[in-house]
Coordinates of C-alpha atoms in Angstrom, one line a residue:
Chain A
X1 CA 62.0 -46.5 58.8
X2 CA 59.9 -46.6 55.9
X3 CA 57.7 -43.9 54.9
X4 CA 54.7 -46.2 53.6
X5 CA 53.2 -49.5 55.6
X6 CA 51.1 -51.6 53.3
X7 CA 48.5 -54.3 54.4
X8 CA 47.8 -57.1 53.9
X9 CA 51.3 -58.4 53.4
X10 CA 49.5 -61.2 50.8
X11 CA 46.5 -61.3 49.4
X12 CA 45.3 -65.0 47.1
X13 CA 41.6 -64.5 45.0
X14 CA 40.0 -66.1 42.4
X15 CA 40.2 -64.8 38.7
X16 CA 37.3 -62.0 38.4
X17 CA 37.3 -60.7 41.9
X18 CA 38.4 -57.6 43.3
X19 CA 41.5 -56.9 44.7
X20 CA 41.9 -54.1 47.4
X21 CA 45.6 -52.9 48.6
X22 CA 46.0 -50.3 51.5
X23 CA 49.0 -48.1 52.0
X24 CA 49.5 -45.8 55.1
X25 CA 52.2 -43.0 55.8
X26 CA 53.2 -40.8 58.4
X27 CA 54.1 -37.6 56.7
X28 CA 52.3 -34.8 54.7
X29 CA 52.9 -35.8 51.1
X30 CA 52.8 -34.1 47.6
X31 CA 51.6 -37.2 46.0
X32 CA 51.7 -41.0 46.4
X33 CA 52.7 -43.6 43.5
X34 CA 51.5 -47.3 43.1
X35 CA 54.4 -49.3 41.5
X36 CA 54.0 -53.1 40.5
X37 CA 56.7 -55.5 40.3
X38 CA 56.3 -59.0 38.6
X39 CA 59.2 -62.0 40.5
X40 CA 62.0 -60.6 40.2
X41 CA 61.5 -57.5 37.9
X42 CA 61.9 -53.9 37.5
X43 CA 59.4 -51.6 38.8
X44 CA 56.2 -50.4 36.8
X45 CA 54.6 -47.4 37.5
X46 CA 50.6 -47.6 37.9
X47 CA 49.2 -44.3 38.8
X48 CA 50.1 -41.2 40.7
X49 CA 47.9 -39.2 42.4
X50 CA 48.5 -35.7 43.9
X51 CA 47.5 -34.6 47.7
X52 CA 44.6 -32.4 46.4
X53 CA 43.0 -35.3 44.5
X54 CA 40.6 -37.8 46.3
X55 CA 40.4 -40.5 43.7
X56 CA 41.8 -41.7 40.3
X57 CA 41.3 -44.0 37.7
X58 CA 43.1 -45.9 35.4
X59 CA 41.4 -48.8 33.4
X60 CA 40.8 -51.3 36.2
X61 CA 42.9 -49.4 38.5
X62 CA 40.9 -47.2 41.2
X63 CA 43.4 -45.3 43.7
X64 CA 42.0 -43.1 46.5
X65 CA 43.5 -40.8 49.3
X66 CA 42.7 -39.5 52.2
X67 CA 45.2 -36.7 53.4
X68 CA 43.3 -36.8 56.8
X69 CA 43.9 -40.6 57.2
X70 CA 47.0 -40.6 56.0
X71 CA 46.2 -43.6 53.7
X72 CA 45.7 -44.9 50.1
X73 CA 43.7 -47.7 48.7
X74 CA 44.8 -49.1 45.5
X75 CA 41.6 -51.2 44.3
X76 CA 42.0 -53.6 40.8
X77 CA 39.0 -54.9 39.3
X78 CA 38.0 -58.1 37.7
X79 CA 41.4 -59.5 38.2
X80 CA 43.1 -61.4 35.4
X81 CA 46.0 -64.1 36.0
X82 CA 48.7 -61.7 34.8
X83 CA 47.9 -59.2 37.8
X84 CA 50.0 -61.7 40.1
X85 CA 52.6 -59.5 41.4
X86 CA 53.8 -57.6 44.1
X87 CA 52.4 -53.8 44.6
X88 CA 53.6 -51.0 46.4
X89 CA 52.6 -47.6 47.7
X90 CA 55.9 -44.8 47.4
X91 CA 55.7 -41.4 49.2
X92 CA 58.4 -38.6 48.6
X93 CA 60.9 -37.6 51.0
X94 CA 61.9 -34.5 49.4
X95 CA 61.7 -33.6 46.1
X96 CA 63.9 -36.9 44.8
X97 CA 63.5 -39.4 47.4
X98 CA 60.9 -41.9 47.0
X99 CA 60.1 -44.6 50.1
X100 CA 58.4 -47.7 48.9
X101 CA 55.9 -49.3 51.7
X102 CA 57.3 -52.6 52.6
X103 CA 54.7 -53.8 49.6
X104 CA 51.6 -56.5 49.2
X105 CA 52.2 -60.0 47.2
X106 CA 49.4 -60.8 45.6
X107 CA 48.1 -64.1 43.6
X108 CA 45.0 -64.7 41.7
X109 CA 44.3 -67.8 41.1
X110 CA 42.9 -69.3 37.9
Chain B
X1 CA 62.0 -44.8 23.6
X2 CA 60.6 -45.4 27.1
X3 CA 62.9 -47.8 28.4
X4 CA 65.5 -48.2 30.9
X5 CA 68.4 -51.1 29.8
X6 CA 70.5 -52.6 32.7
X7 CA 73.1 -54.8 31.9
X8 CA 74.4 -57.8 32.7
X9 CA 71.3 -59.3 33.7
X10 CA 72.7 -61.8 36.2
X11 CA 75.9 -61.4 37.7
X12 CA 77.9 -63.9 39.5
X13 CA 80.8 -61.9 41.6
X14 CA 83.7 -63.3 44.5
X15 CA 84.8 -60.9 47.2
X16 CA 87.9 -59.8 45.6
X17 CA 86.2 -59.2 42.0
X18 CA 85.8 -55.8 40.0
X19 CA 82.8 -55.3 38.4
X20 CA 80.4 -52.5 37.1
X21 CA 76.4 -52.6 36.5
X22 CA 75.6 -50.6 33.6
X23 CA 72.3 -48.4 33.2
X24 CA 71.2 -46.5 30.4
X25 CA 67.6 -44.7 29.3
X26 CA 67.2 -42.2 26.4
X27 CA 64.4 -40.4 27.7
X28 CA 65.8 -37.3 28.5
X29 CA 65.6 -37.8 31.7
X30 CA 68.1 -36.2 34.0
X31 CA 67.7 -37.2 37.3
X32 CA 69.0 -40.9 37.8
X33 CA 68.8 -43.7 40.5
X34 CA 70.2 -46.9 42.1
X35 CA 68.4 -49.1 44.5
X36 CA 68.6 -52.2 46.3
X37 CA 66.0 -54.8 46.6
X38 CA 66.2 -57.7 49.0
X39 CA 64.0 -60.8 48.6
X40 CA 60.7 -60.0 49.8
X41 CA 61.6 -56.3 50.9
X42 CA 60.8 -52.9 49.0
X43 CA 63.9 -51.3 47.2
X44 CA 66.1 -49.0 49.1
X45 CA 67.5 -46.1 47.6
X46 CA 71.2 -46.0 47.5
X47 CA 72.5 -43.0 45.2
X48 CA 70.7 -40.1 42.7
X49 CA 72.6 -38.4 40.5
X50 CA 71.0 -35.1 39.1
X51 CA 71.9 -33.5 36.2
X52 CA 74.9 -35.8 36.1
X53 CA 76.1 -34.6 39.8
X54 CA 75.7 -37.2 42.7
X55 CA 72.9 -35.1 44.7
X56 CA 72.0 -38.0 47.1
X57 CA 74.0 -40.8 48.9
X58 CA 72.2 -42.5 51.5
X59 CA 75.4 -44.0 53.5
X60 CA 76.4 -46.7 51.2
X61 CA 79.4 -48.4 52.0
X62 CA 82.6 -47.0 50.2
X63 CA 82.5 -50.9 48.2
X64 CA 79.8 -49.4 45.8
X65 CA 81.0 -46.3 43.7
X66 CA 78.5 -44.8 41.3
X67 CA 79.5 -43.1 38.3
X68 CA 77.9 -41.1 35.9
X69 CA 79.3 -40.3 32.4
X70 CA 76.4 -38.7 30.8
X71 CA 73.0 -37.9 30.6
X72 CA 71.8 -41.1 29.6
X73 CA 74.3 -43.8 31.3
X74 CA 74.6 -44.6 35.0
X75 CA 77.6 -46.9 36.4
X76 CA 77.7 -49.1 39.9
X77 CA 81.4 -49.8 39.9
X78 CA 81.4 -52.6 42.8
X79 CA 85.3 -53.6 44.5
X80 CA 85.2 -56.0 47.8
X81 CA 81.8 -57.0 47.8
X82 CA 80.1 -59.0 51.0
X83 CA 78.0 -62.1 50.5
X84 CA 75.3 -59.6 52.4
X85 CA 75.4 -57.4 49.4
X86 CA 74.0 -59.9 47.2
X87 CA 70.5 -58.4 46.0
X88 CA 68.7 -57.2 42.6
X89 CA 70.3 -53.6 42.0
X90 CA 67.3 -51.4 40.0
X91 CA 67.9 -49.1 38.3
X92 CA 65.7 -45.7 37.9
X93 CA 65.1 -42.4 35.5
X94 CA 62.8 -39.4 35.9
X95 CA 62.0 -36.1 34.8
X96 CA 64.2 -33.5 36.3
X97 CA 63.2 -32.3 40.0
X98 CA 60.6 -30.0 40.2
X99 CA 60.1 -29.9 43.7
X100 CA 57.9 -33.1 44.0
X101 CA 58.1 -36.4 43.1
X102 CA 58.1 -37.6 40.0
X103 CA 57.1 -40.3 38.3
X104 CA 60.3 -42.8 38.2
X105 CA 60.6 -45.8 35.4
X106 CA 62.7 -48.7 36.0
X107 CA 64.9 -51.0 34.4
X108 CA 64.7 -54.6 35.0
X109 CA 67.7 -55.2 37.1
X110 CA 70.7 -57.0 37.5
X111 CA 70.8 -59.6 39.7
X112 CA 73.8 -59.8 41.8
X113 CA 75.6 -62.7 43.7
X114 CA 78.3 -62.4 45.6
X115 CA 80.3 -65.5 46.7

């Protein structure tokens, strides 16, 4: 099974609003990726953040964790059109095996 | 150069075909990865090589042989595919293992059909 559940499945806003991905896993982790993937693409990596951080940044991209919860939050601001892709949450299963969370699709609309 | 190259991009295959996917990065990276990706699912990890030694094989079926030459190029030799196996194959480079996970970077895929 996987390691990561993300919710929602789909998420559709309007250009400039806020997006907000969850991600929740059932094991003690190192650290948690985000990973976008546009249709039908390769993988990009977004941000990593370890188990002793609480929150990240990276330009529009705010991650948090809670250890406690078991859960991340991947939050993009004032999306743009190009954001449209899939996201997904990856935990480590050992040292070389990443699980992907089964991923949300998301759309902004113009 | 942070890139990972897969080729072919597309790949149109019967059930008694040969074929191989090619991945290469020049990164320095030497741990090295092969997934499959369903429509609408996450990828699923299939093989890692480290330091150019197969290190994980997560039960794939004996029809997918991976092969790794060097440091830099990865090979999926496929022989007697299924119509089930049809799927995007990623591939996937990182740093070595340190113990945690590491950041992985991704090619773009080849998209494979099996008829």
């Amino acid at each position: 099974s996987q390691q990561g559940e993300e919710d929602p499945q789909a998420l559709s806003i309007q250009e400039g609003e806020n997006a907000t991905m969850n991600c929740s896993y059932k094991t003690s982790i190192n650290n948690l990726q985000w990973y976008r993937q546009n249709s039908g693409r390769g993988l990009v990596h977004l941000i990593l953040i370890r188990s002793n951080e609480r929150e990240k940044h990276s330009g529009r991209l705010r991650v948090t964790l809670d250890t406690s919860k078991k859960s991340s939050s991947l939050l993009i601001t004032a999306s743009r059109a190009a954001d449209t892709a899939s996201y997904f949450c990856a935990t480590g299963k050992g040292a070389q095996k990443l699980v992907f969370g089964q991923g949300t699709r998301l759309t902004i609309n113009p | 150069d942070t890139e990972v190259t897969q080729t072919p991009k597309h790949l149109v295959m019967g059930m008694t075909n040969k074929k191989s996917l090619k991945c290469e990065q020049h990164m320095g990276h030497r741990a090295m990865y092969w997934y499959k990706q369903k429509a609408k699912k996450p990828p699923e990890l299939m093989f890692v090589y480290s330091y150019e030694k197969l290190s994980i094989n997560e039960s794939v079926p004996s029809r997918f042989s991976p092969e790794c030459p060097n440091s830099s190029l990865l090979n999926l030799h496929l022989h007697a595919l299924q119509p089930e196996d049809s799927a995007l194959y990623l591939c996937a480079s990182s740093h070595p293992p340190s113990g945690v996970q590491e950041t992985q970077y991704f090619g773009p895929g080849t998209r494979l059909l099996v008829l």
